[in-house]
Amino acid sequence: MKAWTAALALVWLSATVALAACPPSAIVIKFAHVVNATDNPKGIAAQMFADRVNAEMKGRVCVEVFPNSSLYDDDTVLEAMLQGDVQMAAPSLSKFEDLTKVFRIFDLPFMFKNIAAVDAFQTSPAGERMKSVMVPRGLAGLEFWHSGMKQFSANRPLLLPSDAKGIKIRVQPSAVLIDEVKAMDAIPQAMAFSDVYGALKTGVVDGQENTWSNIWGQKLYKVQDGITETNHGVLEYLVVTSVAFLNSLPPDIRHQLLDILHQVTVERNAEVTAVEAASRQAILDAGGTIRTLTPAQRQAWITAMKPVWADFLPDVSQANIDAAQAINARF
Ligand code: LMR
């Protein structure tokens, strides 16, 4: 057998084995996401959720996880979910722009002090209400999953926002993030996560913003001069399913499934800071460059970016901003 025939046979065999793992009578849940299964908090949580459902629901429900954009990218997954082609996903909150503007508060630069503050906001009544804002559009938000604080990286040292003047920076497709990059006098370029490594390597873009785990997991540090520890924003996910799918589940199954999901959420969200710290250390151990900011340099980033808040006030509401700031004061 030629090498490529053998490789094809192997791919076919592993696909068959993966599908065969679900008993024919099971309710199958395809869970699609864009990160890897080992480094990113979402990848780890999705696999843990699948393992627990598959072990505890005794063949009544079977979860198959499709990592690394292997089934859908974030720009196609929600439409596919409404069509019934995929049952669960956990896109970042920046990816729901077409469906709701309330999540824009999470993209506003320097809105949350740290992930503990984000957690407190999301578990407050205001945060809980946000999960169901897309129900009229057919999507049910189930749980918020944390990823971490975002850092900037580029093909040149960035110590001040003015160091990014004129360079192209990849962002997620979010109006807030586009304005944030414009506030640095840089050129925002929205693109799918799966294209970021290649775009940085070939110079299509010069820089990007992401969490330590994504910069490590996608090896982005290898195609950048360095990473600046800006902690300027947060990357957060919403685990979603379609209202139609959720309503189609027998009540006892739905209850057990959501219960497992909640337990996994609590467990993994508590670990996120450790996962991010491990990725940061892994980048250093692999020879990546991390630049930290002096208080004055950090203030320059805040001064440049905070004016972005005013443009999105009608979308996010002053009450939510006040709630977020009050929570920050506790951490
Ligand atoms: C990105 O597109 O940068 C992130 O949303 C990827 C992810 O899901 O962590």
CSV table of C-alpha atoms and ligand atoms in Angstrom, one decimal:
chain,number,residue,atom,x,y,z
A,1,MET,CA,0.0,0.0,0.0
A,2,LYS,CA,1.4,3.4,-0.9
A,3,ALA,CA,2.0,5.8,2.0
A,4,TRP,CA,-0.8,8.1,1.1
A,5,THR,CA,-3.3,5.2,0.7
A,6,ALA,CA,-2.2,4.0,4.1
A,7,ALA,CA,-2.7,7.5,5.5
A,8,LEU,CA,-6.2,7.8,4.0
A,9,ALA,CA,-7.1,4.3,5.3
A,10,LEU,CA,-6.0,5.4,8.8
A,11,VAL,CA,-8.0,8.6,8.7
A,12,TRP,CA,-11.1,6.6,7.5
A,13,LEU,CA,-10.5,4.0,10.2
A,14,SER,CA,-10.1,6.6,13.0
A,15,ALA,CA,-13.3,8.4,11.8
A,16,THR,CA,-15.2,5.1,11.8
A,17,VAL,CA,-13.9,4.1,15.2
A,18,ALA,CA,-14.9,7.5,16.6
A,19,LEU,CA,-18.4,7.2,15.2
A,20,ALA,CA,-18.6,3.6,16.2
A,21,ALA,CA,-18.0,4.7,19.8
A,22,CYS,CA,-21.6,6.0,20.0
A,23,PRO,CA,-24.2,3.3,20.5
A,24,PRO,CA,-26.8,3.4,17.7
A,25,SER,CA,-29.6,4.3,20.1
A,26,ALA,CA,-27.8,7.2,21.7
A,27,ILE,CA,-28.6,10.9,21.3
A,28,VAL,CA,-25.5,12.1,19.6
A,29,ILE,CA,-24.1,15.5,20.5
A,30,LYS,CA,-21.4,16.9,18.2
A,31,PHE,CA,-19.4,19.5,20.1
A,32,ALA,CA,-17.3,21.6,17.7
A,33,HIS,CA,-14.6,24.1,18.7
A,34,VAL,CA,-11.6,25.8,17.2
A,35,VAL,CA,-8.8,25.2,19.8
A,36,ASN,CA,-6.7,22.2,20.6
A,37,ALA,CA,-7.8,19.6,23.2
A,38,THR,CA,-4.8,19.8,25.5
A,39,ASP,CA,-3.6,23.4,26.1
A,40,ASN,CA,-6.7,25.6,25.9
A,41,PRO,CA,-9.1,25.7,28.8
A,42,LYS,CA,-12.0,25.2,26.4
A,43,GLY,CA,-10.4,22.2,24.7
A,44,ILE,CA,-9.7,20.6,28.1
A,45,ALA,CA,-13.3,21.3,29.4
A,46,ALA,CA,-15.0,20.1,26.3
A,47,GLN,CA,-13.1,16.8,26.4
A,48,MET,CA,-13.9,16.4,30.2
A,49,PHE,CA,-17.6,17.1,29.5
A,50,ALA,CA,-17.6,14.4,26.7
A,51,ASP,CA,-15.8,11.9,28.9
A,52,ARG,CA,-18.1,12.4,31.8
A,53,VAL,CA,-21.3,12.2,29.7
A,54,ASN,CA,-20.1,9.2,27.8
A,55,ALA,CA,-19.2,7.4,31.1
A,56,GLU,CA,-22.2,8.5,33.2
A,57,MET,CA,-25.1,8.6,30.9
A,58,LYS,CA,-24.7,5.0,30.0
A,59,GLY,CA,-25.2,5.2,26.3
A,60,ARG,CA,-28.3,7.4,26.3
A,61,VAL,CA,-26.3,10.4,25.2
A,62,CYS,CA,-23.0,10.3,23.4
A,63,VAL,CA,-20.8,13.4,22.9
A,64,GLU,CA,-18.2,13.6,20.1
A,65,VAL,CA,-15.8,16.5,20.3
A,66,PHE,CA,-14.4,18.0,17.1
A,67,PRO,CA,-11.4,20.3,18.1
A,68,ASN,CA,-9.1,22.5,15.9
A,69,SER,CA,-11.9,23.8,13.6
A,70,SER,CA,-12.1,20.2,12.2
A,71,LEU,CA,-15.9,20.4,11.8
A,72,TYR,CA,-16.7,24.1,11.7
A,73,ASP,CA,-15.0,27.4,12.2
A,74,ASP,CA,-16.6,29.9,14.6
A,75,ASP,CA,-18.0,31.9,11.6
A,76,THR,CA,-20.1,28.9,10.4
A,77,VAL,CA,-20.8,26.9,13.6
A,78,LEU,CA,-23.8,28.9,14.8
A,79,GLU,CA,-25.6,28.7,11.5
A,80,ALA,CA,-24.9,24.9,11.4
A,81,MET,CA,-26.3,24.7,14.9
A,82,LEU,CA,-29.5,26.3,13.9
A,83,GLN,CA,-29.7,23.9,11.0
A,84,GLY,CA,-29.2,20.9,13.4
A,85,ASP,CA,-25.9,19.9,12.0
A,86,VAL,CA,-24.0,20.4,15.2
A,87,GLN,CA,-25.4,20.4,18.8
A,88,MET,CA,-22.9,22.2,20.9
A,89,ALA,CA,-20.1,24.8,20.6
A,90,ALA,CA,-18.4,27.3,22.8
A,91,PRO,CA,-17.4,30.3,20.6
A,92,SER,CA,-15.8,33.3,22.3
A,93,LEU,CA,-18.2,36.0,23.2
A,94,SER,CA,-16.7,38.2,20.4
A,95,LYS,CA,-18.2,35.8,17.9
A,96,PHE,CA,-21.9,36.5,18.7
A,97,GLU,CA,-21.9,39.9,17.1
A,98,ASP,CA,-24.6,39.1,14.6
A,99,LEU,CA,-26.9,37.9,17.3
A,100,THR,CA,-26.5,40.2,20.2
A,101,LYS,CA,-24.5,43.3,21.2
A,102,VAL,CA,-24.7,42.7,25.0
A,103,PHE,CA,-21.5,40.6,25.1
A,104,ARG,CA,-19.5,43.6,23.8
A,105,ILE,CA,-18.8,44.5,27.5
A,106,PHE,CA,-16.4,41.6,27.6
A,107,ASP,CA,-14.4,42.9,24.7
A,108,LEU,CA,-14.0,46.5,26.0
A,109,PRO,CA,-10.3,47.0,26.9
A,110,PHE,CA,-9.5,47.1,30.6
A,111,MET,CA,-13.1,46.5,31.6
A,112,PHE,CA,-12.3,43.6,33.9
A,113,LYS,CA,-9.3,43.5,36.3
A,114,ASN,CA,-8.8,39.8,36.1
A,115,ILE,CA,-10.7,36.5,35.5
A,116,ALA,CA,-11.9,36.3,39.1
A,117,ALA,CA,-13.8,39.6,38.5
A,118,VAL,CA,-15.2,38.3,35.2
A,119,ASP,CA,-16.4,35.2,37.1
A,120,ALA,CA,-18.1,37.3,39.7
A,121,PHE,CA,-19.8,39.4,37.0
A,122,GLN,CA,-21.0,36.4,35.0
A,123,THR,CA,-22.4,34.7,38.0
A,124,SER,CA,-24.3,37.8,39.2
A,125,PRO,CA,-27.9,38.2,38.1
A,126,ALA,CA,-26.9,40.5,35.3
A,127,GLY,CA,-24.5,37.9,34.0
A,128,GLU,CA,-26.9,35.1,34.3
A,129,ARG,CA,-29.5,37.0,32.3
A,130,MET,CA,-27.1,37.4,29.5
A,131,LYS,CA,-27.1,33.6,28.8
A,132,SER,CA,-30.6,33.7,27.5
A,133,VAL,CA,-30.5,36.8,25.3
A,134,MET,CA,-30.2,34.8,22.1
A,135,VAL,CA,-33.2,32.5,22.8
A,136,PRO,CA,-35.5,34.5,20.5
A,137,ARG,CA,-32.8,33.8,17.8
A,138,GLY,CA,-32.9,30.1,18.5
A,139,LEU,CA,-29.7,29.7,20.6
A,140,ALA,CA,-29.6,28.8,24.3
A,141,GLY,CA,-26.5,29.9,26.3
A,142,LEU,CA,-25.7,27.2,28.9
A,143,GLU,CA,-22.5,28.2,30.7
A,144,PHE,CA,-19.7,30.7,30.5
A,145,TRP,CA,-16.3,29.2,30.2
A,146,HIS,CA,-13.2,31.2,31.0
A,147,SER,CA,-10.1,31.3,28.8
A,148,GLY,CA,-7.9,34.1,30.2
A,149,MET,CA,-6.5,37.6,29.9
A,150,LYS,CA,-5.4,38.7,26.5
A,151,GLN,CA,-1.9,39.8,25.5
A,152,PHE,CA,-0.6,41.5,22.4
A,153,SER,CA,2.1,39.9,20.3
A,154,ALA,CA,3.8,41.3,17.1
A,155,ASN,CA,6.7,41.0,14.8
A,156,ARG,CA,8.4,43.9,16.6
A,157,PRO,CA,8.7,44.9,20.3
A,158,LEU,CA,5.5,46.6,21.7
A,159,LEU,CA,6.0,48.5,24.9
A,160,LEU,CA,3.7,51.4,24.1
A,161,PRO,CA,0.5,51.4,22.0
A,162,SER,CA,2.3,53.8,19.7
A,163,ASP,CA,4.8,51.1,18.9
A,164,ALA,CA,2.0,49.4,16.9
A,165,LYS,CA,1.4,52.4,14.7
A,166,GLY,CA,0.6,51.3,11.1
A,167,ILE,CA,1.0,47.6,11.7
A,168,LYS,CA,-1.7,45.0,10.8
A,169,ILE,CA,-3.2,43.3,13.8
A,170,ARG,CA,-5.5,40.3,13.6
A,171,VAL,CA,-8.6,40.5,15.8
A,172,GLN,CA,-11.7,38.4,16.2
A,173,PRO,CA,-14.7,39.7,14.2
A,174,SER,CA,-15.8,42.2,16.9
A,175,ALA,CA,-16.6,45.9,16.4
A,176,VAL,CA,-15.1,46.6,19.8
A,177,LEU,CA,-11.8,44.9,19.0
A,178,ILE,CA,-11.6,46.6,15.7
A,179,ASP,CA,-11.9,50.0,17.4
A,180,GLU,CA,-9.5,49.0,20.1
A,181,VAL,CA,-6.8,48.3,17.5
A,182,LYS,CA,-7.6,51.6,15.7
A,183,ALA,CA,-7.1,53.3,19.0
A,184,MET,CA,-3.5,52.2,18.8
A,185,ASP,CA,-3.2,53.7,15.2
A,186,ALA,CA,-2.8,50.1,14.0
A,187,ILE,CA,-4.8,48.4,11.2
A,188,PRO,CA,-7.3,45.8,12.4
A,189,GLN,CA,-7.8,42.7,10.3
A,190,ALA,CA,-10.6,40.3,11.4
A,191,MET,CA,-9.9,36.6,10.5
A,192,ALA,CA,-10.7,33.1,11.6
A,193,PHE,CA,-8.6,31.6,14.4
A,194,SER,CA,-7.4,28.7,12.2
A,195,ASP,CA,-5.8,31.2,9.8
A,196,VAL,CA,-3.8,33.2,12.4
A,197,TYR,CA,-0.6,31.2,12.5
A,198,GLY,CA,-0.3,31.2,8.7
A,199,ALA,CA,-1.1,34.9,8.4
A,200,LEU,CA,1.5,35.8,11.0
A,201,LYS,CA,4.1,33.5,9.4
A,202,THR,CA,3.6,34.9,5.9
A,203,GLY,CA,3.3,38.5,7.0
A,204,VAL,CA,-0.3,38.9,6.0
A,205,VAL,CA,-0.7,40.4,9.5
A,206,ASP,CA,2.1,41.6,11.9
A,207,GLY,CA,0.5,41.0,15.2
A,208,GLN,CA,-2.4,39.6,17.2
A,209,GLU,CA,-4.0,39.5,20.7
A,210,ASN,CA,-4.8,36.3,22.5
A,211,THR,CA,-4.5,34.4,25.7
A,212,TRP,CA,-1.3,32.6,26.9
A,213,SER,CA,-2.9,29.2,26.2
A,214,ASN,CA,-3.8,30.1,22.6
A,215,ILE,CA,-0.4,31.8,21.9
A,216,TRP,CA,1.2,28.6,23.2
A,217,GLY,CA,-1.3,26.1,21.8
A,218,GLN,CA,-1.2,27.5,18.3
A,219,LYS,CA,2.6,28.2,18.5
A,220,LEU,CA,2.0,31.8,17.7
A,221,TYR,CA,5.1,32.9,19.7
A,222,LYS,CA,7.2,31.1,17.1
A,223,VAL,CA,6.2,33.5,14.4
A,224,GLN,CA,6.3,36.7,16.5
A,225,ASP,CA,9.2,38.8,17.9
A,226,GLY,CA,7.6,38.7,21.3
A,227,ILE,CA,4.6,38.9,23.5
A,228,THR,CA,3.8,42.0,25.6
A,229,GLU,CA,2.0,41.2,28.9
A,230,THR,CA,-0.7,43.8,28.5
A,231,ASN,CA,-3.6,41.9,30.2
A,232,HIS,CA,-5.7,44.4,28.4
A,233,GLY,CA,-8.8,42.3,27.8
A,234,VAL,CA,-10.5,39.0,28.4
A,235,LEU,CA,-11.3,36.0,26.3
A,236,GLU,CA,-14.5,34.3,27.4
A,237,TYR,CA,-16.7,31.6,25.9
A,238,LEU,CA,-20.3,30.8,26.0
A,239,VAL,CA,-21.3,27.1,25.7
A,240,VAL,CA,-24.3,27.1,23.4
A,241,THR,CA,-26.9,24.8,21.9
A,242,SER,CA,-30.0,25.3,19.9
A,243,VAL,CA,-33.3,25.9,21.7
A,244,ALA,CA,-34.8,23.3,19.4
A,245,PHE,CA,-32.3,20.6,20.4
A,246,LEU,CA,-32.5,21.5,24.1
A,247,ASN,CA,-36.3,21.3,24.0
A,248,SER,CA,-36.1,17.9,22.1
A,249,LEU,CA,-34.4,16.2,25.0
A,250,PRO,CA,-36.4,14.2,27.5
A,251,PRO,CA,-36.5,16.2,30.8
A,252,ASP,CA,-34.4,13.6,32.8
A,253,ILE,CA,-31.7,13.5,30.1
A,254,ARG,CA,-31.7,17.3,29.8
A,255,HIS,CA,-31.4,17.6,33.6
A,256,GLN,CA,-28.5,15.2,33.9
A,257,LEU,CA,-26.7,16.6,30.9
A,258,LEU,CA,-26.9,20.2,32.2
A,259,ASP,CA,-25.9,19.1,35.6
A,260,ILE,CA,-22.7,17.4,34.3
A,261,LEU,CA,-22.0,20.5,32.2
A,262,HIS,CA,-22.3,22.7,35.2
A,263,GLN,CA,-20.0,20.6,37.3
A,264,VAL,CA,-17.4,20.6,34.6
A,265,THR,CA,-17.8,24.4,34.3
A,266,VAL,CA,-17.2,25.0,38.0
A,267,GLU,CA,-14.2,22.6,38.0
A,268,ARG,CA,-12.5,23.9,34.9
A,269,ASN,CA,-13.2,27.6,35.5
A,270,ALA,CA,-11.4,27.3,38.8
A,271,GLU,CA,-8.4,25.9,37.1
A,272,VAL,CA,-8.1,28.5,34.3
A,273,THR,CA,-5.5,30.8,36.0
A,274,ALA,CA,-3.2,27.7,36.5
A,275,VAL,CA,-3.7,26.6,32.9
A,276,GLU,CA,-2.8,30.1,31.6
A,277,ALA,CA,0.2,30.3,33.9
A,278,ALA,CA,1.5,27.0,32.7
A,279,SER,CA,1.2,28.2,29.0
A,280,ARG,CA,3.0,31.4,29.9
A,281,GLN,CA,5.8,29.3,31.4
A,282,ALA,CA,5.9,26.9,28.5
A,283,ILE,CA,6.4,29.8,26.1
A,284,LEU,CA,9.4,31.0,28.2
A,285,ASP,CA,10.8,27.5,28.4
A,286,ALA,CA,10.6,27.2,24.7
A,287,GLY,CA,12.6,30.3,24.2
A,288,GLY,CA,9.7,32.8,23.5
A,289,THR,CA,10.2,36.4,24.5
A,290,ILE,CA,7.7,38.0,27.0
A,291,ARG,CA,7.9,41.7,27.8
A,292,THR,CA,6.4,43.1,30.9
A,293,LEU,CA,5.2,46.7,31.3
A,294,THR,CA,6.2,49.3,33.8
A,295,PRO,CA,3.2,51.0,35.5
A,296,ALA,CA,3.7,54.1,33.3
A,297,GLN,CA,3.8,52.0,30.1
A,298,ARG,CA,0.6,50.2,31.2
A,299,GLN,CA,-1.1,53.5,31.9
A,300,ALA,CA,-0.3,54.5,28.3
A,301,TRP,CA,-2.2,51.5,27.0
A,302,ILE,CA,-5.1,52.3,29.2
A,303,THR,CA,-5.1,56.0,28.2
A,304,ALA,CA,-5.1,55.0,24.5
A,305,MET,CA,-7.8,52.4,24.6
A,306,LYS,CA,-10.3,53.4,27.3
A,307,PRO,CA,-12.0,56.0,25.0
A,308,VAL,CA,-13.4,53.0,23.1
A,309,TRP,CA,-15.9,52.4,25.9
A,310,ALA,CA,-17.9,55.6,25.0
A,311,ASP,CA,-18.6,54.3,21.5
A,312,PHE,CA,-20.3,51.1,22.8
A,313,LEU,CA,-22.2,52.5,25.8
A,314,PRO,CA,-25.6,52.1,24.2
A,315,ASP,CA,-24.9,48.4,23.5
A,316,VAL,CA,-23.5,47.4,26.9
A,317,SER,CA,-25.4,49.9,29.2
A,318,GLN,CA,-24.0,52.1,31.9
A,319,ALA,CA,-25.5,49.8,34.5
A,320,ASN,CA,-23.5,46.9,33.4
A,321,ILE,CA,-20.3,49.0,33.2
A,322,ASP,CA,-21.0,50.2,36.8
A,323,ALA,CA,-21.6,46.6,37.9
A,324,ALA,CA,-18.3,45.5,36.4
A,325,GLN,CA,-16.3,48.3,37.9
A,326,ALA,CA,-17.9,47.7,41.3
A,327,ILE,CA,-16.9,44.0,41.1
A,328,ASN,CA,-13.3,45.0,40.0
A,329,ALA,CA,-13.0,46.9,43.3
A,330,ARG,CA,-13.4,43.7,45.2
A,331,PHE,CA,-10.4,42.0,43.5
B,1,LMR,C1,-9.8,33.5,18.6
B,1,LMR,O1,-10.5,33.5,17.5
B,1,LMR,O2,-8.8,34.1,18.8
B,1,LMR,C2,-10.4,32.8,19.8
B,1,LMR,O3,-11.8,33.0,19.9
B,1,LMR,C3,-10.1,31.3,19.7
B,1,LMR,C4,-10.7,30.6,20.9
B,1,LMR,O4,-11.8,30.1,20.7
B,1,LMR,O5,-10.1,30.6,21.9
